PDB file of C-alpha atoms in Angstrom:
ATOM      1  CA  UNK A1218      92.516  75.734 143.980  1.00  0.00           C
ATOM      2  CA  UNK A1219      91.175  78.995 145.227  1.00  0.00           C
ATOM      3  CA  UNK A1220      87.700  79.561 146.208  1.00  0.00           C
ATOM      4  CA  UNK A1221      86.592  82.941 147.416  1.00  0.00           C
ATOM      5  CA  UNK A1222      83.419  82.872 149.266  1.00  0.00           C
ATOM      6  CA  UNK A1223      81.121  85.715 149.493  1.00  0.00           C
ATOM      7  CA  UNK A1224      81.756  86.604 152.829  1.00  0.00           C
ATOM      8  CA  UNK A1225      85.571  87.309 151.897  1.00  0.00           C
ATOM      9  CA  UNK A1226      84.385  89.606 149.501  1.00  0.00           C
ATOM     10  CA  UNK A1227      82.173  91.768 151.526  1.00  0.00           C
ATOM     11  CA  UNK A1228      84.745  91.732 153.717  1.00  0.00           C
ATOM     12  CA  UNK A1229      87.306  92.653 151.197  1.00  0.00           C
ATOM     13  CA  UNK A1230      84.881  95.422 149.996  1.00  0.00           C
ATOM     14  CA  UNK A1231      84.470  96.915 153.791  1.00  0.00           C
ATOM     15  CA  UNK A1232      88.272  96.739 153.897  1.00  0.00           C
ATOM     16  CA  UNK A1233      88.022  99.139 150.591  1.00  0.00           C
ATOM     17  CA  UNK A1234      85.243 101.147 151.864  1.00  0.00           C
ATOM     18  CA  UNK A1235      83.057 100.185 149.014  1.00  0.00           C
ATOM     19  CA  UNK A1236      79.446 100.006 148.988  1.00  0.00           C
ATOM     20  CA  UNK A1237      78.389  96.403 146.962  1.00  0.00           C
ATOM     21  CA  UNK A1238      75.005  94.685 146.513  1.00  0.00           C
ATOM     22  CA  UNK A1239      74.119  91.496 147.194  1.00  0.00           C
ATOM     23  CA  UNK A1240      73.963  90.814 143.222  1.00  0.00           C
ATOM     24  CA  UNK A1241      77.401  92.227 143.209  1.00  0.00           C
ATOM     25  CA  UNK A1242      78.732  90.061 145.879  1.00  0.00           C
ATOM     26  CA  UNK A1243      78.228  86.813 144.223  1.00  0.00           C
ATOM     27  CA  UNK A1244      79.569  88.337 140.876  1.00  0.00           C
ATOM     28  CA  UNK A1245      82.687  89.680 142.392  1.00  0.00           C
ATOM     29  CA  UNK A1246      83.310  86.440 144.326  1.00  0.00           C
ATOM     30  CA  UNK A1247      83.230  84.118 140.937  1.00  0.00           C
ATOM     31  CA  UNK A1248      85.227  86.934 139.209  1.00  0.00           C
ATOM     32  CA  UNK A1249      88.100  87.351 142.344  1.00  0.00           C
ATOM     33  CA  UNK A1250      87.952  83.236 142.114  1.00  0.00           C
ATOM     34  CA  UNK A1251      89.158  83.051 138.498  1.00  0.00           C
ATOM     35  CA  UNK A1252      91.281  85.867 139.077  1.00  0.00           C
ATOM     36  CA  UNK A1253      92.890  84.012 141.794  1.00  0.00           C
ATOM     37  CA  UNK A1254      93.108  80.473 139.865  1.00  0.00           C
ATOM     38  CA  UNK A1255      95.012  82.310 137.331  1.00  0.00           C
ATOM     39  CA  UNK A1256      97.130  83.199 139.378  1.00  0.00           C
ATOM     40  CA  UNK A1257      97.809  80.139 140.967  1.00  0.00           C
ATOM     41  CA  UNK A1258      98.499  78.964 137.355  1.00  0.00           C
ATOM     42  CA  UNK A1259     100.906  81.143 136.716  1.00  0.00           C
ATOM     43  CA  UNK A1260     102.861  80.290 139.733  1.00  0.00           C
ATOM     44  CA  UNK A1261     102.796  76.592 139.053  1.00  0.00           C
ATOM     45  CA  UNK A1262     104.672  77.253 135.858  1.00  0.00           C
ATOM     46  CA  UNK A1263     107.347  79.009 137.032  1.00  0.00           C
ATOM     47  CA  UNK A1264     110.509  76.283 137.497  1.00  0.00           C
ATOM     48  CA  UNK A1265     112.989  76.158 140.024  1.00  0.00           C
ATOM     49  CA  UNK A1266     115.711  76.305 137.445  1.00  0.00           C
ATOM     50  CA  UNK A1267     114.488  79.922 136.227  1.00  0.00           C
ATOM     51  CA  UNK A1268     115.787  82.712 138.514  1.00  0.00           C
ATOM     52  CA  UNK A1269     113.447  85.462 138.695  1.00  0.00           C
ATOM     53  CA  UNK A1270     113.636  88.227 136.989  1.00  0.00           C
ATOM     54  CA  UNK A1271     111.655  91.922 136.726  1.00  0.00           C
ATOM     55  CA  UNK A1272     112.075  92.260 132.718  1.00  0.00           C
ATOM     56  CA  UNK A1273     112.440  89.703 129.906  1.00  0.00           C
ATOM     57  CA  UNK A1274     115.451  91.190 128.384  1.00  0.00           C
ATOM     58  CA  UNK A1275     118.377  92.428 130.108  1.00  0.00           C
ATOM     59  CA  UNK A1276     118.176  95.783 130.538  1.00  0.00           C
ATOM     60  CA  UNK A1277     121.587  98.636 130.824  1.00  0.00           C
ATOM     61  CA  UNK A1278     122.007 102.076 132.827  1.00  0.00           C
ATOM     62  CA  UNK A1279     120.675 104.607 130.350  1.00  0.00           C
ATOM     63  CA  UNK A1280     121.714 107.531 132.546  1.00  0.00           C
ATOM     64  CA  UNK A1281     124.212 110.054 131.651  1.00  0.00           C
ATOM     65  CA  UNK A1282     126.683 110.558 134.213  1.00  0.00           C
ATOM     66  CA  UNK A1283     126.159 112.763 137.619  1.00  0.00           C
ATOM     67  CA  UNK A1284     128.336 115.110 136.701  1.00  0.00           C
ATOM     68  CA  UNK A1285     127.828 119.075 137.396  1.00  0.00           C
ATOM     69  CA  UNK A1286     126.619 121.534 134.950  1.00  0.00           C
ATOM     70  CA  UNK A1287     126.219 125.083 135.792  1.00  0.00           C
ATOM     71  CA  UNK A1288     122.751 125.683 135.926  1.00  0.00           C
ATOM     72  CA  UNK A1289     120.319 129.123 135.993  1.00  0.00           C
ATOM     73  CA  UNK A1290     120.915 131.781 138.084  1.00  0.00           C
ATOM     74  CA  UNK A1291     117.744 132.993 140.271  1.00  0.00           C
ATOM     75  CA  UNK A1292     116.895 136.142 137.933  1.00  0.00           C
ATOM     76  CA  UNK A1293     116.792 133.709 135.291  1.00  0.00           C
ATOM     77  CA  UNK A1294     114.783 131.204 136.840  1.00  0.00           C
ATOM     78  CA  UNK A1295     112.180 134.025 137.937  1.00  0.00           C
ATOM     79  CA  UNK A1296     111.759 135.886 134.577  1.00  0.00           C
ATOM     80  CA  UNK A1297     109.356 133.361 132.915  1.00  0.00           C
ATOM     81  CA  UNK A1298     107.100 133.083 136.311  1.00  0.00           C
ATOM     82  CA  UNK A1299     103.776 135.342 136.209  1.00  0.00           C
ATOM     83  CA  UNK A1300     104.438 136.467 139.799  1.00  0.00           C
ATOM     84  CA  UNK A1301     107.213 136.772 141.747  1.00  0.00           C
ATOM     85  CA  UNK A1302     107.676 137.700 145.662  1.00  0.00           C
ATOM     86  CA  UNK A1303     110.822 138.440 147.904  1.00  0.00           C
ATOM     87  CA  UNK A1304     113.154 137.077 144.970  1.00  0.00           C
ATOM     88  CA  UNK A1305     110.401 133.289 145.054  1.00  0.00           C
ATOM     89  CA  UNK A1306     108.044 132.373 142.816  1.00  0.00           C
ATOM     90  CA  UNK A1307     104.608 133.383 144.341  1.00  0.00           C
ATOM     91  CA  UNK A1308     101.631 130.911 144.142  1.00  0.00           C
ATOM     92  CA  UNK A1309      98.116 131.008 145.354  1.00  0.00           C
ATOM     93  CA  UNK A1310      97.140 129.710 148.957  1.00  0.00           C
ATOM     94  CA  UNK A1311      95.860 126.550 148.872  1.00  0.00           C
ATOM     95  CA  UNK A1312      95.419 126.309 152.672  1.00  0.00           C
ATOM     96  CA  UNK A1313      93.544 128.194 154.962  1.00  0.00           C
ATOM     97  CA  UNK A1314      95.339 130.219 157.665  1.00  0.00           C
ATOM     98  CA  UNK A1315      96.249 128.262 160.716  1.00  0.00           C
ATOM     99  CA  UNK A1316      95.498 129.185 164.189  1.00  0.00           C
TER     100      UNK A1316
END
């Protein structure tokens, strides 16, 4: 049976780099304790005779084959962009120049 103190969770919370109140400490520590008992639940249900699994059904390759396709040539890649430069799409800076 879990049982998260409050010291875990201001811990926890430094770990995150969040700022939490005393008030909020002792809330968060009942709420991460039920969270955590629920969990603990959960994994006393599960049976060794069920195999784990990631979905509930059985799930199929829904992919179409890798097969090539011919595809657009540059000039028509280019003639929908707003600027182009040196046969490339041109874009804004978005980082300063470095030294």
């Amino acid at each position: 049976m879990p049982n998260i103190s409050r010291d875990e969770v201001a811990h926890l919370a430094r770990l995150a780099r969040l700022a939490v109140t005393d008030a909020e400490l002792d809330k968060f520590a009942g709420q991460l304790d039920v969270i955590l008992q629920s969990v603990a639940r959960v994994g006393e249900v599960a049976a060794d005779d069920i195999p784990p699994t990631s979905h509930a059904v059985p799930l199929r390759n829904v992919f179409r084959a890798d097969e090539p396709r011919p595809g657009l040539t540059q000039e028509q890649a280019l003639s929908g962009a707003p600027a182009v430069e040196q046969g490339r799409f041109r874009v804004p800076r978005i980082l300063g120049e470095e030294a």
